[in-house]
mmJSON file of the N, C-alpha and C atoms, coordinates in Angstrom:
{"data_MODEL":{"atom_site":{
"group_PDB":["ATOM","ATOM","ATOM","ATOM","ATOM","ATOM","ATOM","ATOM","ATOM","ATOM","ATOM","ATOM","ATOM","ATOM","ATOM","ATOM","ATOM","ATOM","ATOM","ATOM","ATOM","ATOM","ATOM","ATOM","ATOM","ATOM","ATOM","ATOM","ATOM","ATOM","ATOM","ATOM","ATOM","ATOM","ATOM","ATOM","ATOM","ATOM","ATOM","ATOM","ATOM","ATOM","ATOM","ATOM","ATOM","ATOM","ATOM","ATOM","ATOM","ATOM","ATOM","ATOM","ATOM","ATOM","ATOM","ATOM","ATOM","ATOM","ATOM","ATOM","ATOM","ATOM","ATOM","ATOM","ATOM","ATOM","ATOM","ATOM","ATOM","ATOM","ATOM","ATOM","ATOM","ATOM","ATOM","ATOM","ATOM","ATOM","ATOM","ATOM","ATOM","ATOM","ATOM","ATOM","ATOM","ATOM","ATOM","ATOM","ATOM","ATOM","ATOM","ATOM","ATOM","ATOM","ATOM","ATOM","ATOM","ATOM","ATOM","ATOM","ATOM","ATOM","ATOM","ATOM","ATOM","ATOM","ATOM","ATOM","ATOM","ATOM","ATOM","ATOM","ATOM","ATOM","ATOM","ATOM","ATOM","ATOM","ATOM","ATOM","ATOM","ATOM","ATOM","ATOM","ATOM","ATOM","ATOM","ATOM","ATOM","ATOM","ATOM","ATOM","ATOM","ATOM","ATOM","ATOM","ATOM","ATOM","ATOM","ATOM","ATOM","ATOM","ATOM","ATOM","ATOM","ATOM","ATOM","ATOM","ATOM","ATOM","ATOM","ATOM","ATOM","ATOM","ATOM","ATOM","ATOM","ATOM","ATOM","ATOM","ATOM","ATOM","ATOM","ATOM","ATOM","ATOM","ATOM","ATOM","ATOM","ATOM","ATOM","ATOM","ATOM","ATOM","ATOM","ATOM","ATOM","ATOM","ATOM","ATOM","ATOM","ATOM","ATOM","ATOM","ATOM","ATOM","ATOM","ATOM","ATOM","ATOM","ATOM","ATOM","ATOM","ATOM","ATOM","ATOM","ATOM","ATOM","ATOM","ATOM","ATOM","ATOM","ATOM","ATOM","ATOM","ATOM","ATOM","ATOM","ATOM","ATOM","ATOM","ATOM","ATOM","ATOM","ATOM","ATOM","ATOM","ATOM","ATOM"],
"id":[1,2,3,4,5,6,7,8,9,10,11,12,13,14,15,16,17,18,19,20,21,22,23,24,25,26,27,28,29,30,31,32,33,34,35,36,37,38,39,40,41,42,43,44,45,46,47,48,49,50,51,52,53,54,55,56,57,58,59,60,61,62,63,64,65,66,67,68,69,70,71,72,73,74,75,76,77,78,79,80,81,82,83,84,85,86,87,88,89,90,91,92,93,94,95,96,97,98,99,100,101,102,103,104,105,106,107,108,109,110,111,112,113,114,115,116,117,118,119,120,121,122,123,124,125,126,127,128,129,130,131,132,133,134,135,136,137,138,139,140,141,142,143,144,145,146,147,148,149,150,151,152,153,154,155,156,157,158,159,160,161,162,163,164,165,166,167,168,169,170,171,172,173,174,175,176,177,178,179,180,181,182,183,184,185,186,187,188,189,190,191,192,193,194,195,196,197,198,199,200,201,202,203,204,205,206,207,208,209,210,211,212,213,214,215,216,217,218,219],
"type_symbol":["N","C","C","N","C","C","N","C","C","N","C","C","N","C","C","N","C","C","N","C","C","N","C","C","N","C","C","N","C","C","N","C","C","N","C","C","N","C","C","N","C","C","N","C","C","N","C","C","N","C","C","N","C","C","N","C","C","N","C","C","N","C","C","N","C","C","N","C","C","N","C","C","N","C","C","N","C","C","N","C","C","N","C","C","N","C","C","N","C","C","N","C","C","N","C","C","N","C","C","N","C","C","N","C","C","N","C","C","N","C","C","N","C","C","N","C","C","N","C","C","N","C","C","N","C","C","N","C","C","N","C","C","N","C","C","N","C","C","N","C","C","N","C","C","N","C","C","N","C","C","N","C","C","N","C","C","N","C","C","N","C","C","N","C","C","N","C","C","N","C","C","N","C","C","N","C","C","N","C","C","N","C","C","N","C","C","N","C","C","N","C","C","N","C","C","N","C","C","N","C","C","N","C","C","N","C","C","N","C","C","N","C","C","N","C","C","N","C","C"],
"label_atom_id":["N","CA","C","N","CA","C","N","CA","C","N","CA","C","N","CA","C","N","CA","C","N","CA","C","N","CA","C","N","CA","C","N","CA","C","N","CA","C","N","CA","C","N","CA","C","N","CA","C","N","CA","C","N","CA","C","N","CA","C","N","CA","C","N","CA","C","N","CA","C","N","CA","C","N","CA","C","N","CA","C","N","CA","C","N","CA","C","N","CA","C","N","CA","C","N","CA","C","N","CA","C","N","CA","C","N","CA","C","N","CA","C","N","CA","C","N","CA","C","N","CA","C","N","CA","C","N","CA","C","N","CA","C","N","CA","C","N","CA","C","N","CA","C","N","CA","C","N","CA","C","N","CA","C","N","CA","C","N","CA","C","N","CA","C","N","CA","C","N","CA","C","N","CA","C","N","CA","C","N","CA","C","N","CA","C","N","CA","C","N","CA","C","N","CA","C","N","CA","C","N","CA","C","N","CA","C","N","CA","C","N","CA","C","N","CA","C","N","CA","C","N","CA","C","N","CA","C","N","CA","C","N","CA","C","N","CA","C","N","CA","C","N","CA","C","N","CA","C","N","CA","C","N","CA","C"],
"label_alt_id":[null,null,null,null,null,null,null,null,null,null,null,null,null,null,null,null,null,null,null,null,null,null,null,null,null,null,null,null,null,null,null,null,null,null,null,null,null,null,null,null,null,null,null,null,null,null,null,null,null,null,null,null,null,null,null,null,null,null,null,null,null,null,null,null,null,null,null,null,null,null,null,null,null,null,null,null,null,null,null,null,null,null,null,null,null,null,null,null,null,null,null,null,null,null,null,null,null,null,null,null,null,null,null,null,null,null,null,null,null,null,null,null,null,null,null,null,null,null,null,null,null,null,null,null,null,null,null,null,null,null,null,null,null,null,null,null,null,null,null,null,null,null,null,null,null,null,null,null,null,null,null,null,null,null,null,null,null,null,null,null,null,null,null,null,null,null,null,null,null,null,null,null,null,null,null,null,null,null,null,null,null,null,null,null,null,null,null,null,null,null,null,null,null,null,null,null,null,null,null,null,null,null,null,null,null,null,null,null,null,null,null,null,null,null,null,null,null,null,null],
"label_comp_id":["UNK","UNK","UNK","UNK","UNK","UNK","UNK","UNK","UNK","UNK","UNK","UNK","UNK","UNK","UNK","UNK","UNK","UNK","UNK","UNK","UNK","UNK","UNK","UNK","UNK","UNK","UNK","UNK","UNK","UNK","UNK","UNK","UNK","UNK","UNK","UNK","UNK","UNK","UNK","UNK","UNK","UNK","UNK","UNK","UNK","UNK","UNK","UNK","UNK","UNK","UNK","UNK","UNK","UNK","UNK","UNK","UNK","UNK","UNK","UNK","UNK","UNK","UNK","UNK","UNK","UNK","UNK","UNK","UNK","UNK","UNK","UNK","UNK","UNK","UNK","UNK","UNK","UNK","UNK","UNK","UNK","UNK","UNK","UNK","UNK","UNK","UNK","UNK","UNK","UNK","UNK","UNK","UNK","UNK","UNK","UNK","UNK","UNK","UNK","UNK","UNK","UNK","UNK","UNK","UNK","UNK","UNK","UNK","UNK","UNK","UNK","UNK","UNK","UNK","UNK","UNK","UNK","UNK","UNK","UNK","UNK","UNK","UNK","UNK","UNK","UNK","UNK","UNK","UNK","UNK","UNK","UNK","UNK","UNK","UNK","UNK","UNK","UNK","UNK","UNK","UNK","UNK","UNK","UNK","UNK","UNK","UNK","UNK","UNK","UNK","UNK","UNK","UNK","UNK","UNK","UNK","UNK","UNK","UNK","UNK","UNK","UNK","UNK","UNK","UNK","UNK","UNK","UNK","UNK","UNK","UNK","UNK","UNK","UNK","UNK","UNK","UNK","UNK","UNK","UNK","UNK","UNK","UNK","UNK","UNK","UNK","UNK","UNK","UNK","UNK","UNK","UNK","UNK","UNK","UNK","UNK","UNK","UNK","UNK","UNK","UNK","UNK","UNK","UNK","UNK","UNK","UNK","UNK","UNK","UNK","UNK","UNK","UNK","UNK","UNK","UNK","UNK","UNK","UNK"],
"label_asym_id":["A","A","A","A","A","A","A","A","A","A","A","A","A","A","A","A","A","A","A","A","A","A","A","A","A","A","A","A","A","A","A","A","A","A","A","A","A","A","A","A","A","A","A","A","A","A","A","A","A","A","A","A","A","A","A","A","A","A","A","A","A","A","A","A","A","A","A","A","A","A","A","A","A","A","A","A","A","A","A","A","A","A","A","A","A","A","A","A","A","A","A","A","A","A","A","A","A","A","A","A","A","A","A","A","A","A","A","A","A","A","A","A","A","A","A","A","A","A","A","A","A","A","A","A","A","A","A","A","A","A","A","A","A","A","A","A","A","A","A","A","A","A","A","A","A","A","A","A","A","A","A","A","A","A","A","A","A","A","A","A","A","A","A","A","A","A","A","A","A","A","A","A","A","A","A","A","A","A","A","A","A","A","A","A","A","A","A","A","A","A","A","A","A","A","A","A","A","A","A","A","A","A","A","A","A","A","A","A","A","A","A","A","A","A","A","A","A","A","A"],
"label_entity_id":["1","1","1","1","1","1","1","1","1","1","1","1","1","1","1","1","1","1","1","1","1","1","1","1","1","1","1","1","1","1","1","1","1","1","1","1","1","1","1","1","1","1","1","1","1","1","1","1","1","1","1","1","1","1","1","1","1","1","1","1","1","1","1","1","1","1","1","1","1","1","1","1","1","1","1","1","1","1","1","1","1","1","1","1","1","1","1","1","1","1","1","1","1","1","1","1","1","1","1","1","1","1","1","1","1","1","1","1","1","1","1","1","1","1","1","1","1","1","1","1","1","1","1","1","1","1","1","1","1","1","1","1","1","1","1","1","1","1","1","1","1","1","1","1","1","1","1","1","1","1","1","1","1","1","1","1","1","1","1","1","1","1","1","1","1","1","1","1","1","1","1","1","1","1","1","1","1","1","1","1","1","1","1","1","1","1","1","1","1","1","1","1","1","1","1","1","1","1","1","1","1","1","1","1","1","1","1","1","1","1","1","1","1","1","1","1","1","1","1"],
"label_seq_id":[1,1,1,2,2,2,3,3,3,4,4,4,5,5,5,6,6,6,7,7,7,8,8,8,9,9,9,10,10,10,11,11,11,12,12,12,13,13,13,14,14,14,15,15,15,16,16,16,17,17,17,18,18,18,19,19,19,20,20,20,21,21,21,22,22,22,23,23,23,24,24,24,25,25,25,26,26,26,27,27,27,28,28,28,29,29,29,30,30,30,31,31,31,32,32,32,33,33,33,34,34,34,35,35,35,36,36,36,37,37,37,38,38,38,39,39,39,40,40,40,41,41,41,42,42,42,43,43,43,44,44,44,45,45,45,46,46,46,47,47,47,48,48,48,49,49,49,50,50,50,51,51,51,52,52,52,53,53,53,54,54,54,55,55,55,56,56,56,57,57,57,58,58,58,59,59,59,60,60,60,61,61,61,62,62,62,63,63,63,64,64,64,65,65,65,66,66,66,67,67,67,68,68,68,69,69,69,70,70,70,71,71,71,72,72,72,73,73,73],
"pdbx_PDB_ins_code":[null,null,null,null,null,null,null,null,null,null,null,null,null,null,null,null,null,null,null,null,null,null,null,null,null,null,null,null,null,null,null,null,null,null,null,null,null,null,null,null,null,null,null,null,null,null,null,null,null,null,null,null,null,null,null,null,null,null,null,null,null,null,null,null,null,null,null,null,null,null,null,null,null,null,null,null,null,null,null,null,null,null,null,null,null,null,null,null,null,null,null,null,null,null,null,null,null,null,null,null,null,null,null,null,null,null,null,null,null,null,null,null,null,null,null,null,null,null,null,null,null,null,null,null,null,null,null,null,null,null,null,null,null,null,null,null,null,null,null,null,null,null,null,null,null,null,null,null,null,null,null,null,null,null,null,null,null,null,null,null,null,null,null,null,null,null,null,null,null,null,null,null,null,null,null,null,null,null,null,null,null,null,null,null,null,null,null,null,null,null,null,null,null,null,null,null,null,null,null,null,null,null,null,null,null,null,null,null,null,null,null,null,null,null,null,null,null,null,null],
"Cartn_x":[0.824,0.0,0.87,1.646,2.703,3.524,3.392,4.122,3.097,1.792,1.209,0.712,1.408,1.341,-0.088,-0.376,-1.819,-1.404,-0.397,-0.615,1.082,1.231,2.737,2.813,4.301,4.534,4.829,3.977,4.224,3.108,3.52,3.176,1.52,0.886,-0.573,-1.337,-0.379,-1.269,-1.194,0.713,0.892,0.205,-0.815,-1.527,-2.664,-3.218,-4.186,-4.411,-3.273,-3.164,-3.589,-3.419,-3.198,-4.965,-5.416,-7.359,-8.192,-9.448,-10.3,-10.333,-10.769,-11.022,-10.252,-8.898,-8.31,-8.098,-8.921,-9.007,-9.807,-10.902,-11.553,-10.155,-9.85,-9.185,-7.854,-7.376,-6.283,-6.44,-7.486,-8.407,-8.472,-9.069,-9.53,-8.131,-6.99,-5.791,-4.997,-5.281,-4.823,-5.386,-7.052,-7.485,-7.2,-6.76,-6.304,-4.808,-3.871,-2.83,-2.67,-3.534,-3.515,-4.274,-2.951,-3.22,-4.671,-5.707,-6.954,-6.611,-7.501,-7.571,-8.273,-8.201,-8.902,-10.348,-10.147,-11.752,-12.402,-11.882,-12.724,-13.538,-14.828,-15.726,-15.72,-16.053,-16.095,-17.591,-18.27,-19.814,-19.634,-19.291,-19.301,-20.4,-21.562,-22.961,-22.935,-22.374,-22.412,-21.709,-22.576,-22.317,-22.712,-22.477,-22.989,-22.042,-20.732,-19.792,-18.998,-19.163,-18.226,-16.79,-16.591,-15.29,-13.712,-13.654,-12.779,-11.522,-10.96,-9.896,-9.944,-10.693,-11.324,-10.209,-9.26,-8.314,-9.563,-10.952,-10.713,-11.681,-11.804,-12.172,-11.031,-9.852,-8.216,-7.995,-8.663,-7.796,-8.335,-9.839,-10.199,-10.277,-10.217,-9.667,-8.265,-7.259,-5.987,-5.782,-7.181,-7.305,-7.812,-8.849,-9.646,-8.519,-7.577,-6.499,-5.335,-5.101,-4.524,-4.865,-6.385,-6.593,-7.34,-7.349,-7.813,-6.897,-5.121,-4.251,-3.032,-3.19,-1.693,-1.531,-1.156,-0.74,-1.627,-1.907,-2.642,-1.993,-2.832,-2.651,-2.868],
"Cartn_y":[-1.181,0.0,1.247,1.642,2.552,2.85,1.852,1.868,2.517,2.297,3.497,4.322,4.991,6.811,6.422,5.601,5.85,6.441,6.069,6.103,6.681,7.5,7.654,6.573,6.415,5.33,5.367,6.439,6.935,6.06,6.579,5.753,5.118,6.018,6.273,4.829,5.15,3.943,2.547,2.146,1.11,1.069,2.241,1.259,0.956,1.61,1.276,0.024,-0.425,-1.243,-2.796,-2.89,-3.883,-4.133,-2.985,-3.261,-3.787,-4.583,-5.074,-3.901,-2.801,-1.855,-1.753,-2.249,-2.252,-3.367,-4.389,-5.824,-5.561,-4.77,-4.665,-3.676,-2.722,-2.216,-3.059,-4.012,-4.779,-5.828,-6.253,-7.313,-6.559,-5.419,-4.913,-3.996,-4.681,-3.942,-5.183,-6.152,-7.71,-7.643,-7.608,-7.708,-7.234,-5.956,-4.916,-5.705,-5.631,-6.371,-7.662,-8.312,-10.519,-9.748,-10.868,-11.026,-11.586,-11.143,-12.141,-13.459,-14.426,-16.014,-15.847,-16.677,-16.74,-17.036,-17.978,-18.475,-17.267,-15.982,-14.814,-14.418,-14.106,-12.781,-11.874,-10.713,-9.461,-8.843,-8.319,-8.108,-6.44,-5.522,-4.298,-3.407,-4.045,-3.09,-3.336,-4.237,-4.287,-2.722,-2.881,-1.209,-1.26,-2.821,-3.336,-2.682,-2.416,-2.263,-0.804,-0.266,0.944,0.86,1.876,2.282,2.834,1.522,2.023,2.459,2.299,2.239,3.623,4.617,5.472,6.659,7.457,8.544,9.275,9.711,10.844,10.228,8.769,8.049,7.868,7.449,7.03,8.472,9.579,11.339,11.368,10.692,10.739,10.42,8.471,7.598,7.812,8.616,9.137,10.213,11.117,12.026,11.257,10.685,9.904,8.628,8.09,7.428,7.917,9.273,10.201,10.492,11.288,11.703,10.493,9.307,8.641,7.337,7.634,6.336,7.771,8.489,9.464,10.932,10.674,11.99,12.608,13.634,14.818,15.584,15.359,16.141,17.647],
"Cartn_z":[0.0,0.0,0.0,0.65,0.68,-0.966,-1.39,-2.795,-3.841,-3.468,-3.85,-3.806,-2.944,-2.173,-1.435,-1.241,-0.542,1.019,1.53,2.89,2.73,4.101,4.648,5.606,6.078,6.468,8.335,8.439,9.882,11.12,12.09,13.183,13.318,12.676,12.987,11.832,11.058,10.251,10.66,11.368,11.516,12.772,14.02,14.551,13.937,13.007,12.471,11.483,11.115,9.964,10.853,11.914,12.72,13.794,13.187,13.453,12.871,13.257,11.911,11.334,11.285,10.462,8.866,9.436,8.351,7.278,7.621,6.733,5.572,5.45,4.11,3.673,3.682,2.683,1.931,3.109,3.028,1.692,2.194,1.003,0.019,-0.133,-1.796,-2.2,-1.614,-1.952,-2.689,-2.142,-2.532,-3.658,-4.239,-5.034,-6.433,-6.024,-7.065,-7.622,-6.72,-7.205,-7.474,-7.32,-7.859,-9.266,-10.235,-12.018,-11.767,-12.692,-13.044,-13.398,-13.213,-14.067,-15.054,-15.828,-17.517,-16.571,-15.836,-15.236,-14.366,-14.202,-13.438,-14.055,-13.241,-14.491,-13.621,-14.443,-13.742,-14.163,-13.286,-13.532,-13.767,-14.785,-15.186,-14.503,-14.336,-13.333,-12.602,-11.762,-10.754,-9.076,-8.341,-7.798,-6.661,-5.767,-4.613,-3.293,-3.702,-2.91,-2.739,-2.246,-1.862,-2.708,-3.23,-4.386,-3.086,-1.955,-0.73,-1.171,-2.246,-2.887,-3.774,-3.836,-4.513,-4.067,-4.829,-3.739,-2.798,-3.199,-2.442,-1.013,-1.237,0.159,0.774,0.134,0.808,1.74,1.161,1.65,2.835,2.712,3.69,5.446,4.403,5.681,6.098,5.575,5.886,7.251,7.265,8.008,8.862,9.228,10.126,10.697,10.25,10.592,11.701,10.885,11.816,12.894,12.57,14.395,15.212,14.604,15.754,16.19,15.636,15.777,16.045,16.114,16.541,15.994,14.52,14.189,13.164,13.672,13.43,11.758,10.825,9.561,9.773],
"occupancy":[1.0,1.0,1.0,1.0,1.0,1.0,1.0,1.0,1.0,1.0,1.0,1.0,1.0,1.0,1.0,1.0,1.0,1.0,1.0,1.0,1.0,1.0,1.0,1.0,1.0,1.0,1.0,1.0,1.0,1.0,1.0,1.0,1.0,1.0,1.0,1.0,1.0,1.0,1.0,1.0,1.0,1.0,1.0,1.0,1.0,1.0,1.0,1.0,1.0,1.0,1.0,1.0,1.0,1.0,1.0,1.0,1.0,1.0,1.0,1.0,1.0,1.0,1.0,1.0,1.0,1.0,1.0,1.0,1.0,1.0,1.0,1.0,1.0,1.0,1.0,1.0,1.0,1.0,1.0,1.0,1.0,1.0,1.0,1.0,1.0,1.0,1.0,1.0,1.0,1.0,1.0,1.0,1.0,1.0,1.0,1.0,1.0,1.0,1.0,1.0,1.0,1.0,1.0,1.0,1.0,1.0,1.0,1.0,1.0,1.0,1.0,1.0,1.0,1.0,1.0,1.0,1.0,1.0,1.0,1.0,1.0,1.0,1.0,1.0,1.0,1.0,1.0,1.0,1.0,1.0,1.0,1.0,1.0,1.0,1.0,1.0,1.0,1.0,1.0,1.0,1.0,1.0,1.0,1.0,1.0,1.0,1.0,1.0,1.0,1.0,1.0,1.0,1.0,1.0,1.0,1.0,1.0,1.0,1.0,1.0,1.0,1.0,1.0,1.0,1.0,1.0,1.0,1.0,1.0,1.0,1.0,1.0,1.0,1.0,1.0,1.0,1.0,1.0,1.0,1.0,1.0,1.0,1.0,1.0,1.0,1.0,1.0,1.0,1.0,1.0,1.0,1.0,1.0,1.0,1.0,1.0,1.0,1.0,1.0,1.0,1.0,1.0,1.0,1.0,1.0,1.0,1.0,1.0,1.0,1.0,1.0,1.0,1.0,1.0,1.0,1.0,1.0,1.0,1.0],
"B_iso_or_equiv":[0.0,0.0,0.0,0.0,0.0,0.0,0.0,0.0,0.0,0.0,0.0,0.0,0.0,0.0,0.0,0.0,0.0,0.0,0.0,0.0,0.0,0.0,0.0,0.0,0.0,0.0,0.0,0.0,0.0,0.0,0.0,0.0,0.0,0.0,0.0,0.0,0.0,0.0,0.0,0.0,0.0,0.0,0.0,0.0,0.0,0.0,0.0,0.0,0.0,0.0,0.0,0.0,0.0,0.0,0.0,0.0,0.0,0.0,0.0,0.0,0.0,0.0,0.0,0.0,0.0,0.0,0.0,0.0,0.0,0.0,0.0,0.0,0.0,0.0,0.0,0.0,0.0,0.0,0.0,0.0,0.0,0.0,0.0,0.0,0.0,0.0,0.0,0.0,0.0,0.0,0.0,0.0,0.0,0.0,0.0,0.0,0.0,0.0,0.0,0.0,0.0,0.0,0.0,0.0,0.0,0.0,0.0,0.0,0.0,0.0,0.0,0.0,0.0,0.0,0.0,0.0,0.0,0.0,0.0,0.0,0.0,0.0,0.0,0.0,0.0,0.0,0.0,0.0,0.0,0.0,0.0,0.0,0.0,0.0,0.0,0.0,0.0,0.0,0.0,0.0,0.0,0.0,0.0,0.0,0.0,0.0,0.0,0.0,0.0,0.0,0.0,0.0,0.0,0.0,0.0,0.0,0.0,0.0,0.0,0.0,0.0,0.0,0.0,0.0,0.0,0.0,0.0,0.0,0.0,0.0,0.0,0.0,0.0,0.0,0.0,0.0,0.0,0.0,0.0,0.0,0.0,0.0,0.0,0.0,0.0,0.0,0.0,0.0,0.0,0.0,0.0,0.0,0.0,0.0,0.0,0.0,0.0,0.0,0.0,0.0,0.0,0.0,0.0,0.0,0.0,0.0,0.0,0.0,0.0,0.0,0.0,0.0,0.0,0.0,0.0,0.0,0.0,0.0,0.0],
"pdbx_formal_charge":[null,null,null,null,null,null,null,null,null,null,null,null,null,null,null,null,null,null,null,null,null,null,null,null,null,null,null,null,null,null,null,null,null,null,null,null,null,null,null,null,null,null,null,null,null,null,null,null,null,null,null,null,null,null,null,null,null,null,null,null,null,null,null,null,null,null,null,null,null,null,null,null,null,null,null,null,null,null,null,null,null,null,null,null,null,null,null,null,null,null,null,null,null,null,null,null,null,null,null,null,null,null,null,null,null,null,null,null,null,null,null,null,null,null,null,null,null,null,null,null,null,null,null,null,null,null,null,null,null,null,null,null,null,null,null,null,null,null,null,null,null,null,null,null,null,null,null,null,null,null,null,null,null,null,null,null,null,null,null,null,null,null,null,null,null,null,null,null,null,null,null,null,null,null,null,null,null,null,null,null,null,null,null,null,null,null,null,null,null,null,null,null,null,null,null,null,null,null,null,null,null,null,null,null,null,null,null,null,null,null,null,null,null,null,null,null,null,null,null],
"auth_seq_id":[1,1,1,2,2,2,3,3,3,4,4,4,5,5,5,6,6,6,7,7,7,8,8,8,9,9,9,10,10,10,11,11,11,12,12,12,13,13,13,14,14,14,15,15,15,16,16,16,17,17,17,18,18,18,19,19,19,20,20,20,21,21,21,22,22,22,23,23,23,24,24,24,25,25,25,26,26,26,27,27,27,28,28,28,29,29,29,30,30,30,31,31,31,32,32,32,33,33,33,34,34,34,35,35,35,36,36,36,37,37,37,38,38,38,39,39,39,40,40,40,41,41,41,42,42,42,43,43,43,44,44,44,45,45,45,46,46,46,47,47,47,48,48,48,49,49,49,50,50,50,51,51,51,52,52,52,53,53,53,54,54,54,55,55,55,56,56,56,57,57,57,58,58,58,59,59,59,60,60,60,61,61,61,62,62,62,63,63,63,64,64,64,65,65,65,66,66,66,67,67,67,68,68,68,69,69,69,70,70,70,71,71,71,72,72,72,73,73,73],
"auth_comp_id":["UNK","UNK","UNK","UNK","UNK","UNK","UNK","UNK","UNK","UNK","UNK","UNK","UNK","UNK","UNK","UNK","UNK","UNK","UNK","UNK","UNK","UNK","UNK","UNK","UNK","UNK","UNK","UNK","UNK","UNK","UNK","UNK","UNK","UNK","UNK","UNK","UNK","UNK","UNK","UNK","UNK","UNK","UNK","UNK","UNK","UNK","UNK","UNK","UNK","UNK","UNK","UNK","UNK","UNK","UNK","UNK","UNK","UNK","UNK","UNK","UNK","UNK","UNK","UNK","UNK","UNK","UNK","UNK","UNK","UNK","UNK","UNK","UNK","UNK","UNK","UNK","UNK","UNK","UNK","UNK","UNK","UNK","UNK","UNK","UNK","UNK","UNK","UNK","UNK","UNK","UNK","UNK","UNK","UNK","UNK","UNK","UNK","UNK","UNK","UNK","UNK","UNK","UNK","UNK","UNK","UNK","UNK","UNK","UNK","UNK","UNK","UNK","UNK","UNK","UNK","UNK","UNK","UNK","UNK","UNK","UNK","UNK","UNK","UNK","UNK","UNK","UNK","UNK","UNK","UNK","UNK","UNK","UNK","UNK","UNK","UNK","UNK","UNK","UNK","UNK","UNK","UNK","UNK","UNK","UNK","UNK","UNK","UNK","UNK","UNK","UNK","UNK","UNK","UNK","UNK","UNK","UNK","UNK","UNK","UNK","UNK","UNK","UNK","UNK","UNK","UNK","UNK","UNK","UNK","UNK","UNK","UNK","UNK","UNK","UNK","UNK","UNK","UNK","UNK","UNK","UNK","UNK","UNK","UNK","UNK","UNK","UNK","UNK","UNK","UNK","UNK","UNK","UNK","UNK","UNK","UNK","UNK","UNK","UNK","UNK","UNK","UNK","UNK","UNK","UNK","UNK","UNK","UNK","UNK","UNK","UNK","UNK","UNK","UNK","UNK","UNK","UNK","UNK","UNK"],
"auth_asym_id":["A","A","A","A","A","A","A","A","A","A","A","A","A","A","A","A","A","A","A","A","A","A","A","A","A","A","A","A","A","A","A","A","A","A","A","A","A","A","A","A","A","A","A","A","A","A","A","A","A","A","A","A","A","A","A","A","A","A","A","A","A","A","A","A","A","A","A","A","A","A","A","A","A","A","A","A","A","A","A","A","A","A","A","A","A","A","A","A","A","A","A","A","A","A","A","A","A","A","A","A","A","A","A","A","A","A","A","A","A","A","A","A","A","A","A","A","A","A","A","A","A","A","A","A","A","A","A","A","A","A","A","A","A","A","A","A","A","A","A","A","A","A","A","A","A","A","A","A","A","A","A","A","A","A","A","A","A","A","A","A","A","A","A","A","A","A","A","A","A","A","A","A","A","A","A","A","A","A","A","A","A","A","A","A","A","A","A","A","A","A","A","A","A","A","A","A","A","A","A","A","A","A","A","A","A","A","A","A","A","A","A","A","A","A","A","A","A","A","A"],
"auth_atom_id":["N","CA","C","N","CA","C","N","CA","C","N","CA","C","N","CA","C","N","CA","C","N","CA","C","N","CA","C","N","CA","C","N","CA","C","N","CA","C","N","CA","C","N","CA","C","N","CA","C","N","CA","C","N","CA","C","N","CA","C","N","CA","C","N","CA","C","N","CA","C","N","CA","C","N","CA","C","N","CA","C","N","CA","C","N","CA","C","N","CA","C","N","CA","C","N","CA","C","N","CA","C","N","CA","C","N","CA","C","N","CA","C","N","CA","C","N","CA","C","N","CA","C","N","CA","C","N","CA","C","N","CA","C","N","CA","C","N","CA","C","N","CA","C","N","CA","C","N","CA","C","N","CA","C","N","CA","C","N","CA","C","N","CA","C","N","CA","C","N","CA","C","N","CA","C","N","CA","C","N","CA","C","N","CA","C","N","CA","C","N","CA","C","N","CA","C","N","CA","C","N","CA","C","N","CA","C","N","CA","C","N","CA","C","N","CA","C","N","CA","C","N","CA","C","N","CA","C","N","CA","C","N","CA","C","N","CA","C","N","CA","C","N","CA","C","N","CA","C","N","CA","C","N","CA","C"],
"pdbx_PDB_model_num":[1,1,1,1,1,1,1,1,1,1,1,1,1,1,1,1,1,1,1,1,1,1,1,1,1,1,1,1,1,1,1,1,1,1,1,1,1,1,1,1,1,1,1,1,1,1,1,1,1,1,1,1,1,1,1,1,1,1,1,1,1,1,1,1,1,1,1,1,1,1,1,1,1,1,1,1,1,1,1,1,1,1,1,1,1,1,1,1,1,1,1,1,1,1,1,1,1,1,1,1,1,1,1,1,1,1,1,1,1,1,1,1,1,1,1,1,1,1,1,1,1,1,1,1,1,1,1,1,1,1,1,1,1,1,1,1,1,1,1,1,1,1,1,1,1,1,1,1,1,1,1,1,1,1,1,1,1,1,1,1,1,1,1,1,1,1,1,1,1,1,1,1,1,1,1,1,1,1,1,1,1,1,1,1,1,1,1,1,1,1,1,1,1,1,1,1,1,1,1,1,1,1,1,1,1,1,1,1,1,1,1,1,1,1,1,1,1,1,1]
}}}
């Protein structure tokens, strides 16, 4: 995740990284980076799930990371 600027690598995230809170993003971060299989489909309308991976949700949960695991943006 750090490798792509999503996050700095400061104190606040690594306590945060280590909460359930942080398992859905962890997962749809895995997701993004595992190659597809020929056997995947991908459902194009589909719009069931929150876009968590979205920058200006990341800007967000960045600030909300901060003030509630250490350091203050």
């Amino acid at each position: 995740m750090f490798e792509s600027a999503w996050f700095g690598q400061g104190e606040a995230f690594w306590a945060w990284i280590e909460t359930p809170d942080a398992l859905p993003y962890i997962t749809d971060f895995a997701k993004l980076m595992t190659r597809p299989r020929a056997s995947d489909t991908f459902d194009f309308f589909a719009d069931d799930e929150p876009d968590r991976l979205h920058p200006d949700h990341l800007d967000a949960l960045r600030i909300e990371i901060e003030r509630n695991h250490g350091q203050c943006a």
